[in-house]
XYZ file of C-alpha atoms in Angstrom:
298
model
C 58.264 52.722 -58.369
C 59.772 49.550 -59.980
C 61.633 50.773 -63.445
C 60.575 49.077 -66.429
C 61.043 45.007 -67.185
C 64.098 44.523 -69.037
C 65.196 41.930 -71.277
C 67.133 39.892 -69.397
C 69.444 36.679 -70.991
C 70.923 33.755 -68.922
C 70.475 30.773 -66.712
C 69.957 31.308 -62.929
C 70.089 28.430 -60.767
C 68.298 28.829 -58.175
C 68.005 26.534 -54.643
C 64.083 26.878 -54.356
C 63.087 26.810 -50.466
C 60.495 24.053 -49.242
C 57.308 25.825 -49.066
C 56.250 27.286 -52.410
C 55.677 26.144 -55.653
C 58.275 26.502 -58.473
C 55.930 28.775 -59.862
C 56.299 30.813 -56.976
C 60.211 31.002 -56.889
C 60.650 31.677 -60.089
C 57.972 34.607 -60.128
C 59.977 35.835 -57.029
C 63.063 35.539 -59.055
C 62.131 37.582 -62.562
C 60.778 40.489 -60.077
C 64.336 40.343 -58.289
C 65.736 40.339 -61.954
C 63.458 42.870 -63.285
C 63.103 40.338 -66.528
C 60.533 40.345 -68.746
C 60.178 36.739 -69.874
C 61.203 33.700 -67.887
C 60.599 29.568 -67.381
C 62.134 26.860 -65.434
C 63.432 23.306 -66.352
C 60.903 20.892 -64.207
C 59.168 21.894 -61.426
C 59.705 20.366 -57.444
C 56.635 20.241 -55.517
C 56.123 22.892 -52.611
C 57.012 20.259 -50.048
C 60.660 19.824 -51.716
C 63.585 22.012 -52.055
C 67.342 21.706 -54.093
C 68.177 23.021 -57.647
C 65.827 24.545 -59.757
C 67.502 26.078 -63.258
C 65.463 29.354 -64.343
C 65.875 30.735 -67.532
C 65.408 34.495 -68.699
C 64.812 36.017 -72.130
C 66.961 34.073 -74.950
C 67.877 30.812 -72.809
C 64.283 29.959 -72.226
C 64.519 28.859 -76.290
C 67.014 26.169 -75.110
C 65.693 24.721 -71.935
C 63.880 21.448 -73.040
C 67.356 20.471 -73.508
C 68.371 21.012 -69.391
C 63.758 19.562 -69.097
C 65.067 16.054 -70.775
C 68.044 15.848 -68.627
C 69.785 13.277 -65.913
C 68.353 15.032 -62.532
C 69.480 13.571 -58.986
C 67.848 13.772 -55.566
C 67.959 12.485 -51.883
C 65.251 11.336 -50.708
C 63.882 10.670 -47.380
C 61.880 7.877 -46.981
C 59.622 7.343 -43.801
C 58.889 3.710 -43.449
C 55.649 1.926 -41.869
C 53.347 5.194 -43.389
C 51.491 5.407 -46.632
C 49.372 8.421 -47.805
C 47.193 9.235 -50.329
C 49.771 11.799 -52.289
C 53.223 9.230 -51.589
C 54.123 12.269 -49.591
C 53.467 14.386 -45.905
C 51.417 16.470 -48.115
C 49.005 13.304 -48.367
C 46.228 12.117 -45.925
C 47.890 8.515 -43.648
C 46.127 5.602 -45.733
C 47.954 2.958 -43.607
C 50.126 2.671 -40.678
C 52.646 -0.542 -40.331
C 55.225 -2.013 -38.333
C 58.847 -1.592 -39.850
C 60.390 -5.035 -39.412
C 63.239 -4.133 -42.148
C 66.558 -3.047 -40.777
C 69.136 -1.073 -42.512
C 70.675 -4.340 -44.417
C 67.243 -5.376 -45.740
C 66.671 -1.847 -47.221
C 69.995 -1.957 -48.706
C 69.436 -5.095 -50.377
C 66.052 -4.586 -51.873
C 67.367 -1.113 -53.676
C 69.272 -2.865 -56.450
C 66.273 -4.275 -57.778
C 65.153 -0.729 -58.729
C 68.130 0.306 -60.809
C 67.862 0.148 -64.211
C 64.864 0.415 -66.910
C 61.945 0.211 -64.635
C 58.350 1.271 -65.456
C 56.025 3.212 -63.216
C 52.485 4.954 -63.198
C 52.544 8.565 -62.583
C 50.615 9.663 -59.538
C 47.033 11.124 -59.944
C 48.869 13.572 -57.410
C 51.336 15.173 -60.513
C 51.333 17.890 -62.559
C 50.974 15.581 -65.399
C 48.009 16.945 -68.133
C 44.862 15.048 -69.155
C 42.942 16.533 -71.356
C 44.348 19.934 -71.016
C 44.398 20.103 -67.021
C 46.849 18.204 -64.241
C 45.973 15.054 -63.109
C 46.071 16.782 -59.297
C 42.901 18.378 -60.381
C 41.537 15.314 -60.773
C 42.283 13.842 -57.499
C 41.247 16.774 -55.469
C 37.333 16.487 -56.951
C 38.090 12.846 -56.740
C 38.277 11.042 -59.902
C 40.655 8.705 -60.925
C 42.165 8.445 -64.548
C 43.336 5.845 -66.349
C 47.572 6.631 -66.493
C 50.194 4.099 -68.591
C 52.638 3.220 -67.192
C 55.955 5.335 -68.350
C 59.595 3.424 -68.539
C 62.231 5.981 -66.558
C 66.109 4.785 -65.636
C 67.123 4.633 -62.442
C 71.284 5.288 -62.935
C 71.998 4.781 -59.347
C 69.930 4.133 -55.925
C 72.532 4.382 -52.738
C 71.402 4.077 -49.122
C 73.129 7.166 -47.742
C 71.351 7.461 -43.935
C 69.591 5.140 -42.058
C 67.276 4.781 -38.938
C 64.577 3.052 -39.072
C 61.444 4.012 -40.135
C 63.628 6.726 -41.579
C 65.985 5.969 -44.738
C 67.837 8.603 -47.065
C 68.576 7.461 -50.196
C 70.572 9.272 -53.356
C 68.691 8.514 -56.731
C 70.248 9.606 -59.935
C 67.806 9.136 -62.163
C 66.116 9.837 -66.235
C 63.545 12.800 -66.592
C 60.344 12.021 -66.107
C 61.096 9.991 -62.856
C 58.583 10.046 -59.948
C 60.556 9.874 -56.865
C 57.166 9.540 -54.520
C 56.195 7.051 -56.383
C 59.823 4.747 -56.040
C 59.428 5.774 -52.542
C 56.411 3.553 -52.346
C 57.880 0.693 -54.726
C 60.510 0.684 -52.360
C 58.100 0.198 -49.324
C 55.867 -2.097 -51.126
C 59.209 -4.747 -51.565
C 59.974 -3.766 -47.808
C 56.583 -5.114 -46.517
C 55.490 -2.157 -44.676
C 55.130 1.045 -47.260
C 56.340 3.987 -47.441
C 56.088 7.368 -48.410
C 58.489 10.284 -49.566
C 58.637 12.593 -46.120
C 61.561 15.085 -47.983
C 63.080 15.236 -51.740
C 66.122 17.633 -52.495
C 67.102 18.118 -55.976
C 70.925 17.724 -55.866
C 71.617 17.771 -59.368
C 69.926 18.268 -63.011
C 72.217 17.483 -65.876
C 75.419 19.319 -65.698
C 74.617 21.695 -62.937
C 74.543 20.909 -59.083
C 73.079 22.363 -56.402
C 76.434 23.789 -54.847
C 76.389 26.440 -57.577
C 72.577 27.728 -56.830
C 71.646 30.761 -54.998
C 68.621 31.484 -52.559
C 66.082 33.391 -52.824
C 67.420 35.446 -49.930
C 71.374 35.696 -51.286
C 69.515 37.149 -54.244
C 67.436 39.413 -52.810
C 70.627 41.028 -50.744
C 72.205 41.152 -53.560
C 72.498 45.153 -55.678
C 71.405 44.918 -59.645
C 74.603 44.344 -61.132
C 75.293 41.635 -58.366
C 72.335 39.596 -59.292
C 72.836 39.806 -62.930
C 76.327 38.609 -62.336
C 74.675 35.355 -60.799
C 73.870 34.452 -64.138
C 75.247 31.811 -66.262
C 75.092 32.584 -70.222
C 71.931 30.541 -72.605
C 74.648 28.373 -73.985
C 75.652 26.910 -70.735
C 72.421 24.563 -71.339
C 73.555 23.007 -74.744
C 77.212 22.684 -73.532
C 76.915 19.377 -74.088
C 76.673 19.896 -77.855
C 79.365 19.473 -80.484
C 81.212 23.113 -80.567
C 81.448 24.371 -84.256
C 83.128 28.299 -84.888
C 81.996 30.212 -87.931
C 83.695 33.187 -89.632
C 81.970 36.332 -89.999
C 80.137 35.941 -93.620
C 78.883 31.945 -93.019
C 78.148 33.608 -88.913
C 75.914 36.689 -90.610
C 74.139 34.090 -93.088
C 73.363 31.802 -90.147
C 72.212 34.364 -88.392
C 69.503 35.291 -90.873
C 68.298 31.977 -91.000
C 69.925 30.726 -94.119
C 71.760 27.118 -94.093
C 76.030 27.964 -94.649
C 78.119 25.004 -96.333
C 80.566 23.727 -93.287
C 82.728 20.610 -93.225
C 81.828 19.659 -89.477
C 83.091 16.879 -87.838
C 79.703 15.817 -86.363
C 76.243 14.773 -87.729
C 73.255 16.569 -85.515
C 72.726 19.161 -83.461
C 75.503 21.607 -82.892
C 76.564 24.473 -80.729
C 77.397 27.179 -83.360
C 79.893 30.825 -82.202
C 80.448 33.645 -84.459
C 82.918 36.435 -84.096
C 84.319 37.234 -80.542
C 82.974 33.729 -79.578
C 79.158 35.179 -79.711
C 76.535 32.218 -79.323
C 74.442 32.253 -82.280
C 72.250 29.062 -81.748
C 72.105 25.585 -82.920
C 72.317 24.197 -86.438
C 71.948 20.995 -87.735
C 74.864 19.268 -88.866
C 74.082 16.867 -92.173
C 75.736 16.452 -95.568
C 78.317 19.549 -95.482
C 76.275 22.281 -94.115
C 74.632 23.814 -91.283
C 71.020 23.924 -91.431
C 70.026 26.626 -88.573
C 67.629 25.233 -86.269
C 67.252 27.504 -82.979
C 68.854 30.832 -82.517
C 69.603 33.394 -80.536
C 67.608 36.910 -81.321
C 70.174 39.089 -83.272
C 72.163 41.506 -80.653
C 71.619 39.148 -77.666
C 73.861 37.385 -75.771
């Protein structure tokens, strides 16, 4: 018999196989972990693998913050083939000759970097009216989607052989990569669709620190909670601010404490020992307390 969930704190970053849903994986992971409460940071559809940051017990209170952030991928794009999904989970709409060699591919890619605007995919886990879009187009109705402005950082042609291109996006949250994918075949002449995504990289973290499924499975109990990365590690790109014990005990009861910090805004605030207590709010010579960690955890 399995003992008792336990609360479990800390950020596991996981390198989701292709095959199941992030749902899935990180199910598979809070068994592994034993944890009682756990979320992840933006899902990858089944078909794609590559980072996917999971948070257990006090992190999950931070991880909109690791949701909003920069994320990177490569991409494989198969040329000549569109489907109905942008990807090989999709039915073939069209089939076309690929005329464009590797230089023409190159060249049309910088007109995609930068502030461009696309519609998401009926295909997407995005919500209308309370339930995903993909709902939608399985039963077959179409609904009316704005288009969303996302950043594309970066767009490099990595691999390339005709119909088959890799590209490395670094992108905003929020991107659709199928959807480029297409853009990208639509300026080529011929379509496209996405035939393989891999998450390489989502704000800070990249995908040569995550561990499989399988490594974690292997793994003893105190092995796999060693695999995890402390809740603070997803605000590390806050403003540090240290506390003494009396303003660090006030904070921690939810009460603003005067403090002469150097920044305005969200802040990263420590207490004795260097504990993570949460983040306060930085404004006119105190800390307002705006999201904290549970007293006693970690």
């Amino acid at each position: 018999m399995k003992p008792a969930r336990q609360a479990v704190d800390g950020v596991l970053l996981l390198n989701k196989p292709v095959g199941i849903t992030s749902n899935a994986a990180l199910q598979k992971a809070k068994w592994l972990l034993n944890a009682k409460k756990a979320g992840h940071t933006g899902t990858l559809d089944p078909f794609a693998d590559g980072l996917l940051p999971l948070c257990f017990g006090e992190a999950t209170k931070f991880s909109a913050y690791l949701l909003d952030a920069d994320k990177r991928y490569r991409a494989v794009l198969q040329l000549g083939v569109t489907t109905t999904t942008g990807d090989p989970e999709g039915e073939v709409l069209k089939t076309r000759e690929v005329t464009a060699n590797c230089a023409d591919i190159g060249a049309a890619l910088p007109g995609f970097v930068g502030e461009i605007e696309q519609i998401p995919p009926m295909h997407s886990a995005l919500k209308h009216q309370g339930r995903p879009l993909y709902e939608y187009a399985r039963a077959g109705v179409e609904i009316a989607r704005a288009p969303r402005r996302v950043h594309i950082r970066s767009l490099d042609l990595v691999d390339c052989a005709p119909p088959r291109a890799v590209i490395d996006v670094q992108c905003s949250a929020g991107t659709y990569v199928r959807t480029l994918a297409e853009a990208i075949g639509s300026a080529l002449g011929c379509g496209a669709h996405l035939r393989g995504l891999t998450r390489t990289a989502s704000g800070g973290f990249s995908l040569e620190q995550a561990h499989t499924l399988d490594e974690i499975e292997a793994a003893d109990a105190g092995a796999r909670q060693a695999l995890l990365l402390p809740a603070d590690c997803l605000v590390a790109h806050l403003p540090r601010v240290q506390l003494d014990d009396a303003p660090a005990a006030s904070l921690r009861q939810g009460r603003s404490v005067p403090h002469a910090a150097d920044h305005r805004g969200l802040v990263r605030v420590y207490g004795g020992a260097g504990a993570f207590i949460g983040l306060a709010e930085a404004d006119a010579g105190q800390l307002v307390p705006r999201r904290l960690i549970a007293t006693g955890q970690a």
